């Protein structure tokens, strides 16, 4: 697979195909959420706090 | 090459490897990995992950590389006090390790990096938290690239967690059989049919398993169509949601009332706690193994002396409860683990040298063997001299409790079988252990028929 350099794990053909299928589906959700955020922003609703990169390793 | 020795588990990834020299642990980074390493540091990802206790800290070292032709750099990572394996973890430990891996991947993607592996063996419990110990697990993320570690993540984390949650918690032991995680077709077969109505398990395990089977002998070169960062984030979040929803709670009486089914009086129990604490403070061990540690009450007495204490027990429910205590009290030096002392973790993997056996991870400064001897000597029929040999190979100091036949717990064990243990007496015990240990103290435990010993191994 030309787009993955220095591969040392075998990602598995089936595993790649299925994750692309799932990801495309779920990516739509992420995209919708993002655009919903900007629509809300248009109307002056403050966006929800994104996960803070410096937040602790909180293990529930 | 110096006298440096490459670690036997560190050979798969060409990015680098671990070696020790004069007892210090180093990681060599190979030239092939130099760009990714630079990116890890320069992007700020390393700093953020270390600050969040998600990645092991390291310092760059002047140590000579072990294999100089390929070398780019040598780093010295912080040493993990005790290496444990997923088949020794309770449900919540494996779950936290899975969530830590996904949290790392999400943070990495934000800075245009991605995990190139998602092995449960790359996670260790450091200061009580699930922490990635492989600094070389990151690579630059290229738009369109799928997650190469997706299959490994599902095998190492999702499949065993789903089996533990939906079928039986003891299925974590499949990790002991399958070194690269539970095969998804096996997980799919063992999981109850109702898991097909759970979107995450349907897709990441059941459909994933069929896709693997269907395409097993076909090479695919999928165009990067649609697999942008948003799609990848959706995939990671879906795994996160699926794992967050998996739970396990032991049913009924197993849970919670461990010390209520014993014959201890409060004063005997307190007396034992005091003795363990005093002797731990007196001998000041760095590393303690509590063998048969239950929910960790006595492990915490030893740990209060400052020792890092590994609390082993055979019962997944006790270990689960112990780990939840560690988490809620934010304890940094108690590590609960599942271990069957009558069949402890063996050496596993390539050449039997990838995962160390229980014994090979010792010996330690001090071991506790409280209320366990009757289980080993009577339930498991191990003769006392062999028990003495076993403990002598594993510790310098031994705190061991002798439980006589007149004790109600031992009476219970003997109720259903013939007493074939004529030597199981206090005298027999002292003779057997006295030949391998110097007995420093023998204290009668208040309000009981038991005796607590402090012994030092004879060299």
Short mmCIF file of C-alpha atoms in Angstrom, two decimals:
data_model
loop_
_atom_site.label_atom_id
_atom_site.label_comp_id
_atom_site.label_asym_id
_atom_site.label_seq_id
_atom_site.Cartn_x
_atom_site.Cartn_y
_atom_site.Cartn_z
CA UNK A 1 0.00 0.00 0.00
CA UNK A 2 1.80 2.99 -1.35
CA UNK A 3 0.42 5.52 1.11
CA UNK A 4 1.77 3.81 4.22
CA UNK A 5 5.51 4.16 4.52
CA UNK A 6 7.69 1.96 6.75
CA UNK A 7 4.92 -0.46 7.61
CA UNK A 8 5.95 -3.14 10.05
CA UNK A 9 2.52 -4.35 11.16
CA UNK A 10 0.31 -6.18 8.70
CA UNK A 11 -2.83 -4.06 8.78
CA UNK A 12 -4.83 -6.85 7.04
CA UNK A 13 -6.78 -6.34 3.80
CA UNK A 14 -10.18 -6.98 5.35
CA UNK A 15 -9.35 -4.74 8.31
CA UNK A 16 -8.46 -1.87 6.00
CA UNK A 17 -11.58 -2.22 3.86
CA UNK A 18 -13.96 -2.49 6.81
CA UNK A 19 -12.44 0.45 8.65
CA UNK A 20 -12.73 2.63 5.57
CA UNK A 21 -16.40 1.69 5.27
CA UNK A 22 -17.08 2.38 8.97
CA UNK A 23 -14.97 5.50 9.00
CA UNK A 24 -16.66 7.05 5.98
CA UNK A 25 -20.01 6.51 7.64
CA UNK A 26 -18.87 7.87 10.99
CA UNK A 27 -16.87 10.66 9.42
CA UNK A 28 -20.15 12.03 8.10
CA UNK A 29 -21.27 12.29 11.71
CA UNK A 30 -18.11 14.15 12.68
CA UNK A 31 -18.57 16.50 9.71
CA UNK A 32 -22.23 17.10 10.58
CA UNK A 33 -21.31 17.84 14.17
CA UNK A 34 -18.66 20.30 13.03
CA UNK A 35 -21.04 22.14 10.71
CA UNK A 36 -23.77 22.07 13.34
CA UNK A 37 -21.26 23.80 15.62
CA UNK A 38 -20.64 26.56 13.09
CA UNK A 39 -24.37 26.98 12.46
CA UNK A 40 -24.89 27.38 16.21
CA UNK A 41 -22.00 29.80 16.31
CA UNK A 42 -23.78 31.90 13.67
CA UNK A 43 -26.58 32.29 16.15
CA UNK A 44 -24.22 33.16 18.95
CA UNK A 45 -24.18 29.82 20.77
CA UNK A 46 -20.79 29.19 22.35
CA UNK A 47 -19.16 25.98 21.07
CA UNK A 48 -18.74 23.12 23.54
CA UNK A 49 -15.28 22.87 25.08
CA UNK A 50 -13.19 20.49 23.04
CA UNK A 51 -11.17 17.84 24.79
CA UNK A 52 -8.26 19.69 26.28
CA UNK A 53 -4.95 18.41 25.05
CA UNK A 54 -3.37 19.10 28.38
CA UNK A 55 -6.08 17.39 30.35
CA UNK A 56 -5.11 14.58 32.68
CA UNK A 57 -5.18 10.93 31.75
CA UNK A 58 -8.56 10.50 33.39
CA UNK A 59 -9.42 6.86 33.61
CA UNK A 60 -13.03 6.36 34.41
CA UNK B 1 29.26 -3.30 20.18
CA UNK B 2 29.64 -2.81 23.91
CA UNK B 3 28.39 -5.23 26.52
CA UNK B 4 24.92 -3.87 25.87
CA UNK B 5 22.21 -6.47 25.71
CA UNK B 6 19.14 -6.16 23.50
CA UNK B 7 15.89 -7.05 25.28
CA UNK B 8 14.44 -10.26 23.93
CA UNK B 9 10.94 -8.80 23.47
CA UNK B 10 12.22 -5.84 21.47
CA UNK B 11 12.70 -6.97 17.90
CA UNK B 12 9.55 -6.42 15.81
CA UNK B 13 9.73 -2.74 15.03
CA UNK B 14 12.68 -1.61 12.85
CA UNK B 15 12.36 1.91 14.34
CA UNK B 16 14.59 0.91 17.25
CA UNK B 17 14.89 -1.41 20.23
CA UNK B 18 15.49 -1.59 23.96
CA UNK B 19 18.78 -2.63 25.51
CA UNK B 20 20.38 -2.59 28.90
CA UNK B 21 23.91 -1.64 29.81
CA UNK B 22 25.19 -1.90 33.38
CA UNK B 23 21.64 -2.39 34.57
CA UNK B 24 20.32 0.79 32.94
CA UNK B 25 17.55 0.57 30.37
CA UNK B 26 18.03 2.43 27.07
CA UNK B 27 16.15 2.67 23.83
CA UNK B 28 18.10 2.98 20.59
CA UNK B 29 16.36 4.98 17.89
CA UNK B 30 17.36 4.00 14.37
CA UNK B 31 18.03 6.42 11.54
CA UNK B 32 14.94 5.10 9.72
CA UNK B 33 12.85 6.63 12.52
CA UNK B 34 14.67 9.96 12.89
CA UNK B 35 12.02 12.09 11.13
CA UNK B 36 9.16 10.66 13.10
CA UNK B 37 11.04 11.09 16.38
CA UNK B 38 11.85 14.70 15.55
CA UNK B 39 8.21 15.30 14.77
CA UNK B 40 7.05 13.71 18.02
CA UNK B 41 9.23 16.12 19.97
CA UNK B 42 8.94 19.25 17.80
CA UNK B 43 5.17 19.10 17.37
CA UNK B 44 4.76 19.26 21.14
CA UNK B 45 2.98 15.90 21.16
CA UNK B 46 5.61 14.30 23.40
CA UNK B 47 5.32 17.10 25.95
CA UNK B 48 1.54 17.00 25.99
CA UNK B 49 1.34 13.24 26.35
CA UNK B 50 3.92 13.14 29.14
CA UNK B 51 2.14 15.95 30.96
CA UNK B 52 -1.12 14.00 30.74
CA UNK B 53 0.58 10.84 32.10
CA UNK B 54 -0.12 9.03 28.84
CA UNK B 55 3.47 8.50 27.67
CA UNK B 56 6.57 7.41 29.55
CA UNK B 57 9.07 10.29 29.96
CA UNK B 58 12.65 9.88 28.73
CA UNK B 59 15.89 11.82 28.49
CA UNK B 60 18.27 11.79 25.57
CA UNK B 61 21.45 10.02 26.56
CA UNK B 62 25.17 10.03 25.72
CA UNK B 63 25.21 6.25 26.02
CA UNK B 64 26.80 4.52 23.01
CA UNK B 65 24.25 2.78 20.79
CA UNK B 66 24.11 -1.01 20.91
CA UNK B 67 24.16 -1.35 17.11
CA UNK B 68 25.93 1.72 15.84
CA UNK B 69 25.48 1.26 12.08
CA UNK B 70 21.71 1.91 12.25
CA UNK B 71 21.69 4.29 15.19
CA UNK B 72 20.32 7.81 15.25
CA UNK B 73 20.00 8.45 18.98
CA UNK B 74 19.89 6.73 22.36
CA UNK B 75 17.28 7.68 24.92
CA UNK B 76 16.87 6.62 28.52
CA UNK B 77 13.21 6.08 29.39
CA UNK B 78 11.93 6.17 32.96
CA UNK B 79 12.01 2.64 34.34
CA UNK B 80 8.64 1.00 35.01
CA UNK B 81 8.75 -0.58 38.50
CA UNK B 82 7.00 -3.78 37.46
CA UNK B 83 6.11 -5.03 33.96
CA UNK B 84 2.67 -6.64 33.78
CA UNK B 85 0.73 -8.24 30.94
CA UNK B 86 -2.91 -7.98 29.77
CA UNK B 87 -3.71 -11.53 30.92
CA UNK B 88 -2.84 -10.34 34.43
CA UNK B 89 -5.12 -7.31 34.34
CA UNK B 90 -8.64 -6.99 35.67
CA UNK B 91 -11.48 -5.81 33.45
CA UNK B 92 -11.09 -2.12 34.32
CA UNK B 93 -7.33 -2.23 33.88
CA UNK B 94 -7.70 -3.52 30.31
CA UNK B 95 -10.48 -1.00 29.68
CA UNK B 96 -8.36 1.90 30.94
CA UNK B 97 -5.44 0.70 28.82
CA UNK B 98 -7.75 0.68 25.76
CA UNK B 99 -9.10 4.16 26.49
CA UNK B 100 -5.59 5.51 27.09
CA UNK B 101 -4.52 4.16 23.67
CA UNK B 102 -7.47 5.86 21.96
CA UNK B 103 -6.91 9.09 23.85
CA UNK B 104 -3.29 9.08 22.67
CA UNK B 105 -4.37 8.44 19.08
CA UNK B 106 -6.85 11.35 19.19
CA UNK B 107 -4.25 13.73 20.60
CA UNK B 108 -1.72 12.50 18.03
CA UNK B 109 -4.10 13.07 15.10
CA UNK B 110 -4.62 16.67 16.16
CA UNK B 111 -0.88 17.20 15.67
CA UNK B 112 -0.72 15.19 12.44
CA UNK B 113 0.74 12.04 13.92
CA UNK B 114 -0.78 8.59 14.29
CA UNK B 115 -0.08 5.43 16.30
CA UNK B 116 1.52 2.81 14.09
CA UNK B 117 0.76 0.07 16.58
CA UNK B 118 -1.83 -0.45 19.31
CA UNK B 119 -0.45 -3.33 21.30
CA UNK B 120 -1.72 -3.92 24.83
CA UNK B 121 1.87 -4.88 25.71
CA UNK B 122 2.93 -1.28 25.02
CA UNK B 123 0.79 -0.12 27.93
CA UNK B 124 2.02 -0.38 31.53
CA UNK B 125 0.67 0.94 34.80
CA UNK B 126 2.91 3.78 35.90
CA UNK B 127 2.02 5.79 39.03
CA UNK B 128 -1.35 4.04 38.91
CA UNK B 129 -2.18 5.15 35.35
CA UNK B 130 -2.25 3.25 32.06
CA UNK B 131 0.75 4.69 30.20
CA UNK B 132 2.29 4.06 26.77
CA UNK B 133 5.87 2.90 27.21
CA UNK B 134 6.87 2.71 23.53
CA UNK B 135 8.17 6.11 22.50
CA UNK B 136 8.59 4.85 18.92
CA UNK B 137 4.90 4.05 18.34
CA UNK B 138 4.20 7.28 16.43
CA UNK B 139 4.45 8.12 12.75
CA UNK B 140 3.63 11.16 10.68
CA UNK B 141 -0.01 11.11 9.62
CA UNK B 142 -0.72 11.45 5.93
CA UNK B 143 -4.19 12.52 4.83
CA UNK B 144 -6.03 9.56 3.38
CA UNK B 145 -4.11 6.98 5.36
CA UNK B 146 -6.22 4.40 7.25
CA UNK B 147 -5.28 3.42 10.82
CA UNK B 148 -2.75 0.63 10.36
CA UNK B 149 -3.18 -0.45 13.98
CA UNK B 150 -6.97 -0.83 13.76
CA UNK B 151 -6.85 -4.62 13.51
CA UNK B 152 -4.35 -4.86 16.37
CA UNK B 153 -6.45 -2.57 18.54
CA UNK B 154 -9.55 -4.71 17.99
CA UNK B 155 -7.64 -7.92 18.78
CA UNK B 156 -5.74 -6.63 21.81
CA UNK B 157 -8.48 -4.58 23.45
CA UNK B 158 -11.97 -4.62 22.00
CA UNK B 159 -12.36 -8.39 21.51
CA UNK B 160 -11.17 -9.44 25.00
CA UNK B 161 -13.15 -6.63 26.69
CA UNK B 162 -16.33 -7.58 24.83
CA UNK B 163 -15.85 -11.25 25.74
CA UNK B 164 -15.19 -10.38 29.40
CA UNK B 165 -18.22 -8.12 29.51
CA UNK B 166 -20.73 -10.21 27.53
CA UNK B 167 -19.52 -13.79 28.14
CA UNK B 168 -17.19 -14.40 31.07
CA UNK B 169 -14.51 -12.30 32.71
CA UNK B 170 -12.14 -15.29 32.74
CA UNK B 171 -11.86 -15.08 28.96
CA UNK B 172 -9.11 -12.49 29.48
CA UNK B 173 -6.96 -15.62 29.67
CA UNK B 174 -7.28 -15.98 25.89
CA UNK B 175 -4.63 -13.26 25.76
CA UNK B 176 -2.23 -15.79 27.26
CA UNK B 177 -2.85 -18.14 24.32
CA UNK B 178 -2.86 -15.61 21.49
CA UNK B 179 0.20 -13.39 21.66
CA UNK B 180 -1.20 -10.89 19.11
CA UNK B 181 -4.63 -10.60 20.72
CA UNK B 182 -7.86 -12.56 20.40
CA UNK B 183 -8.57 -13.53 16.76
CA UNK B 184 -11.72 -11.71 15.69
CA UNK B 185 -13.37 -14.78 14.16
CA UNK B 186 -13.02 -16.54 17.52
CA UNK B 187 -14.39 -13.51 19.39
CA UNK B 188 -17.28 -13.29 16.92
CA UNK B 189 -18.09 -16.95 17.47
CA UNK B 190 -17.92 -16.77 21.26
CA UNK B 191 -19.89 -13.55 21.72
CA UNK B 192 -23.65 -13.91 22.32
CA UNK B 193 -25.90 -13.14 19.33
CA UNK B 194 -27.31 -10.05 21.04
CA UNK B 195 -23.97 -8.27 20.49
CA UNK B 196 -24.96 -8.05 16.79
CA UNK B 197 -27.48 -5.41 17.87
CA UNK B 198 -24.69 -3.28 19.32
CA UNK B 199 -23.47 -1.07 16.46
CA UNK B 200 -19.85 -0.98 17.66
CA UNK B 201 -19.53 -4.70 18.26
CA UNK B 202 -21.44 -5.52 15.07
CA UNK B 203 -19.06 -3.49 12.94
CA UNK B 204 -15.69 -3.68 14.74
CA UNK B 205 -15.92 -7.37 15.60
CA UNK B 206 -18.57 -9.33 13.69
CA UNK B 207 -18.42 -7.63 10.27
CA UNK B 208 -14.69 -7.00 10.71
CA UNK B 209 -14.17 -10.75 11.24
CA UNK B 210 -16.12 -11.63 8.09
CA UNK B 211 -14.24 -9.03 6.07
CA UNK B 212 -10.94 -10.50 7.28
CA UNK B 213 -12.05 -13.94 6.17
CA UNK B 214 -13.34 -12.75 2.83
CA UNK B 215 -10.23 -10.75 1.91
CA UNK B 216 -7.65 -12.91 3.68
CA UNK B 217 -5.83 -13.89 0.49
CA UNK B 218 -6.47 -10.75 -1.52
CA UNK B 219 -4.20 -7.78 -1.67
CA UNK B 220 -6.00 -4.48 -1.54
CA UNK B 221 -4.71 -1.15 -2.63
CA UNK B 222 -7.65 1.00 -1.68
CA UNK B 223 -7.46 4.52 -2.88
CA UNK B 224 -7.55 6.88 0.02
CA UNK B 225 -11.09 7.69 -0.99
CA UNK B 226 -13.03 9.30 1.83
CA UNK B 227 -10.63 8.25 4.58
CA UNK B 228 -9.80 11.79 5.58
CA UNK B 229 -8.97 12.89 9.09
CA UNK B 230 -12.62 13.46 9.91
CA UNK B 231 -13.43 9.89 8.94
CA UNK B 232 -10.51 8.58 10.98
CA UNK B 233 -11.63 10.61 13.98
CA UNK B 234 -15.10 9.12 13.55
CA UNK B 235 -13.57 5.64 13.66
CA UNK B 236 -11.59 6.38 16.83
CA UNK B 237 -14.63 7.92 18.54
CA UNK B 238 -16.74 4.93 17.60
CA UNK B 239 -14.20 2.60 19.22
CA UNK B 240 -14.15 4.87 22.26
CA UNK B 241 -17.95 4.83 22.60
CA UNK B 242 -18.10 1.08 22.15
CA UNK B 243 -15.49 0.51 24.85
CA UNK B 244 -17.00 3.05 27.23
CA UNK B 245 -20.25 1.12 27.13
CA UNK B 246 -18.63 -2.21 28.03
CA UNK B 247 -18.96 -2.89 31.73
CA UNK B 248 -18.37 -5.72 34.14
CA UNK B 249 -19.60 -6.08 37.67
CA UNK B 250 -19.23 -9.35 39.53
CA UNK B 251 -22.58 -10.77 40.57
CA UNK B 252 -23.90 -11.27 44.08
CA UNK B 253 -21.81 -12.26 47.06
CA UNK B 254 -18.46 -12.35 45.27
CA UNK B 255 -18.47 -8.60 45.30
CA UNK B 256 -17.48 -6.53 48.19
CA UNK B 257 -17.57 -8.73 51.26
CA UNK B 258 -14.22 -10.44 51.09
CA UNK B 259 -13.18 -9.99 54.64
CA UNK B 260 -16.60 -10.72 56.07
CA UNK B 261 -16.40 -14.43 55.30
CA UNK B 262 -13.28 -15.00 57.33
CA UNK B 263 -12.85 -16.08 60.90
CA UNK B 264 -10.79 -13.05 61.86
CA UNK B 265 -11.80 -10.94 64.72
CA UNK B 266 -11.24 -7.25 64.26
CA UNK B 267 -8.37 -7.32 66.69
CA UNK B 268 -6.59 -10.16 64.85
CA UNK B 269 -7.00 -8.29 61.58
CA UNK B 270 -5.70 -5.03 63.04
CA UNK B 271 -2.81 -6.83 64.73
CA UNK B 272 -1.75 -8.33 61.39
CA UNK B 273 -1.94 -4.91 59.75
CA UNK B 274 0.28 -3.41 62.43
CA UNK B 275 2.87 -6.20 62.11
CA UNK B 276 3.01 -5.95 58.31
CA UNK B 277 3.41 -2.20 58.52
CA UNK B 278 6.10 -2.32 61.22
CA UNK B 279 8.15 -4.98 59.46
CA UNK B 280 7.89 -3.19 56.11
CA UNK B 281 9.11 0.03 57.68
CA UNK B 282 11.91 -1.84 59.46
CA UNK B 283 13.20 -3.67 56.35
CA UNK B 284 12.43 -0.80 53.96
CA UNK B 285 11.98 -2.88 50.78
CA UNK B 286 11.86 -1.11 47.37
CA UNK B 287 9.66 -3.76 45.76
CA UNK B 288 7.11 -5.97 47.54
CA UNK B 289 4.97 -8.81 46.19
CA UNK B 290 1.81 -9.52 48.12
CA UNK B 291 0.96 -13.08 47.07
CA UNK B 292 -2.72 -13.72 47.62
CA UNK B 293 -3.32 -10.04 48.23
CA UNK B 294 -7.13 -10.16 47.92
CA UNK B 295 -8.42 -6.57 47.70
CA UNK B 296 -5.08 -5.18 48.84
CA UNK B 297 -5.60 -4.28 52.52
CA UNK B 298 -2.19 -5.64 53.57
CA UNK B 299 -0.53 -4.52 50.31
CA UNK B 300 -1.39 -0.98 51.36
CA UNK B 301 0.26 -1.49 54.74
CA UNK B 302 3.46 -2.52 52.95
CA UNK B 303 3.08 0.30 50.42
CA UNK B 304 2.75 2.83 53.24
CA UNK B 305 6.47 2.23 53.91
CA UNK B 306 7.14 3.68 50.45
CA UNK B 307 7.61 0.30 48.73
CA UNK B 308 6.13 -0.32 45.29
CA UNK B 309 3.75 -3.17 46.04
CA UNK B 310 2.34 -5.61 43.50
CA UNK B 311 -0.82 -7.17 44.89
CA UNK B 312 -1.49 -10.54 43.22
CA UNK B 313 -4.69 -12.51 43.59
CA UNK B 314 -6.37 -15.35 41.74
CA UNK B 315 -9.84 -13.79 41.95
CA UNK B 316 -10.67 -11.31 39.13
CA UNK B 317 -13.34 -9.70 41.31
CA UNK B 318 -10.89 -8.99 44.15
CA UNK B 319 -8.35 -7.57 41.70
CA UNK B 320 -11.04 -5.44 40.07
CA UNK B 321 -12.04 -4.02 43.43
CA UNK B 322 -8.41 -3.45 44.36
CA UNK B 323 -7.79 -1.55 41.10
CA UNK B 324 -10.88 0.61 41.64
CA UNK B 325 -9.47 1.53 45.05
CA UNK B 326 -6.13 2.48 43.45
CA UNK B 327 -7.98 4.65 40.95
CA UNK B 328 -10.30 6.41 43.36
CA UNK B 329 -7.53 7.09 45.90
CA UNK B 330 -5.06 8.01 43.11
CA UNK B 331 -2.56 5.57 44.61
CA UNK B 332 0.78 5.51 42.81
CA UNK B 333 2.60 2.53 44.31
CA UNK B 334 0.08 -0.32 44.43
CA UNK B 335 -0.40 -2.51 41.34
CA UNK B 336 -3.18 -5.13 41.55
CA UNK B 337 -2.77 -8.13 39.23
CA UNK B 338 -4.47 -11.47 38.57
CA UNK B 339 -2.25 -14.48 39.21
CA UNK B 340 -2.89 -18.13 39.97
CA UNK B 341 0.06 -19.07 42.18
CA UNK B 342 -0.48 -22.76 41.42
CA UNK B 343 -0.05 -22.02 37.70
CA UNK B 344 1.68 -18.64 37.39
CA UNK B 345 2.24 -16.71 34.14
CA UNK B 346 4.72 -18.63 31.94
CA UNK B 347 7.30 -17.24 29.51
CA UNK B 348 5.55 -16.67 26.21
CA UNK B 349 6.04 -15.56 22.65
CA UNK B 350 8.87 -16.01 20.19
CA UNK B 351 11.51 -18.36 21.56
CA UNK B 352 9.59 -18.16 24.86
CA UNK B 353 11.39 -14.91 25.50
CA UNK B 354 8.95 -12.14 24.65
CA UNK B 355 6.86 -12.13 27.84
CA UNK B 356 8.59 -12.98 31.08
CA UNK B 357 7.25 -15.61 33.42
CA UNK B 358 6.14 -14.59 36.89
CA UNK B 359 9.33 -16.01 38.41
CA UNK B 360 11.63 -14.26 35.93
CA UNK B 361 10.25 -10.89 37.04
CA UNK B 362 11.66 -11.47 40.53
CA UNK B 363 13.20 -11.91 43.00
CA UNK B 364 11.97 -9.01 45.11
CA UNK B 365 13.05 -7.47 48.40
CA UNK B 366 10.03 -8.66 50.33
CA UNK B 367 7.10 -11.01 49.76
CA UNK B 368 3.93 -11.26 51.82
CA UNK B 369 2.22 -14.66 52.04
CA UNK B 370 -0.73 -14.06 54.33
CA UNK B 371 -3.50 -16.62 54.76
CA UNK B 372 -2.30 -18.47 51.67
CA UNK B 373 -0.13 -21.34 52.93
CA UNK B 374 -3.07 -23.65 53.67
CA UNK B 375 -4.39 -23.15 50.14
CA UNK B 376 -1.05 -24.11 48.64
CA UNK B 377 -0.16 -26.90 51.08
CA UNK B 378 -3.60 -28.48 51.53
CA UNK B 379 -5.83 -27.53 48.56
CA UNK B 380 -2.96 -27.84 46.09
CA UNK B 381 -1.00 -30.58 47.93
CA UNK B 382 2.39 -28.84 47.69
CA UNK B 383 4.73 -30.28 50.37
CA UNK B 384 6.10 -27.69 52.84
CA UNK B 385 9.78 -28.06 51.77
CA UNK B 386 8.79 -27.28 48.16
CA UNK B 387 6.84 -24.26 49.34
CA UNK B 388 9.93 -23.07 51.21
CA UNK B 389 12.01 -23.50 48.01
CA UNK B 390 9.43 -21.56 46.03
CA UNK B 391 9.47 -18.56 48.36
CA UNK B 392 13.24 -18.69 48.85
CA UNK B 393 13.71 -18.23 45.08
CA UNK B 394 11.48 -15.17 45.04
CA UNK B 395 12.37 -12.84 47.89
CA UNK B 396 14.95 -11.75 50.43
CA UNK B 397 12.47 -11.08 53.21
CA UNK B 398 9.35 -13.16 53.70
CA UNK B 399 6.37 -12.26 55.85
CA UNK B 400 4.37 -15.46 56.07
CA UNK B 401 1.37 -16.51 58.10
CA UNK B 402 1.05 -20.07 59.34
CA UNK B 403 -2.56 -21.21 59.63
CA UNK B 404 -2.79 -24.42 61.74
CA UNK B 405 -5.17 -27.34 61.22
CA UNK B 406 -7.19 -26.24 64.23
CA UNK B 407 -8.10 -23.00 62.40
CA UNK B 408 -11.67 -23.01 61.09
CA UNK B 409 -10.55 -22.11 57.52
CA UNK B 410 -8.28 -25.16 57.38
CA UNK B 411 -10.99 -27.34 58.95
CA UNK B 412 -13.22 -26.26 56.07
CA UNK B 413 -10.59 -27.32 53.51
CA UNK B 414 -10.19 -30.70 55.21
CA UNK B 415 -13.90 -31.29 55.74
CA UNK B 416 -14.43 -32.92 52.37
CA UNK B 417 -11.20 -34.89 52.08
CA UNK B 418 -8.89 -37.20 53.88
CA UNK B 419 -6.18 -35.57 55.96
CA UNK B 420 -3.02 -36.76 54.20
CA UNK B 421 -0.90 -33.98 55.66
CA UNK B 422 0.76 -35.33 58.84
CA UNK B 423 3.60 -32.78 58.53
CA UNK B 424 1.30 -29.78 58.29
CA UNK B 425 2.02 -28.58 61.83
CA UNK B 426 3.74 -25.54 63.22
CA UNK B 427 6.83 -27.65 63.93
CA UNK B 428 6.80 -29.10 60.40
CA UNK B 429 6.40 -25.63 58.95
CA UNK B 430 9.27 -24.17 60.98
CA UNK B 431 11.52 -27.09 60.08
CA UNK B 432 10.81 -26.79 56.35
CA UNK B 433 11.11 -23.01 56.18
CA UNK B 434 13.94 -22.89 58.72
CA UNK B 435 16.21 -24.76 56.32
CA UNK B 436 15.81 -22.10 53.63
CA UNK B 437 15.22 -19.00 55.79
CA UNK B 438 16.52 -17.53 59.00
CA UNK B 439 13.46 -16.96 61.16
CA UNK B 440 13.80 -13.50 62.73
CA UNK B 441 10.39 -13.11 64.30
CA UNK B 442 7.37 -15.26 65.09
CA UNK B 443 4.39 -13.39 66.51
CA UNK B 444 1.16 -15.03 67.60
CA UNK B 445 -1.65 -13.14 65.89
CA UNK B 446 -3.93 -11.81 68.61
CA UNK B 447 -7.28 -13.57 69.11
CA UNK B 448 -6.43 -16.31 66.61
CA UNK B 449 -4.48 -19.56 66.36
CA UNK B 450 -2.27 -18.17 63.62
CA UNK B 451 1.37 -17.10 63.68
CA UNK B 452 3.03 -14.39 61.61
CA UNK B 453 6.72 -14.87 60.75
CA UNK B 454 9.43 -12.56 59.48
CA UNK B 455 12.16 -14.55 57.74
CA UNK B 456 15.30 -13.79 55.74
CA UNK B 457 16.45 -16.07 52.96
CA UNK B 458 19.69 -17.98 53.60
CA UNK B 459 22.20 -17.28 50.85
#
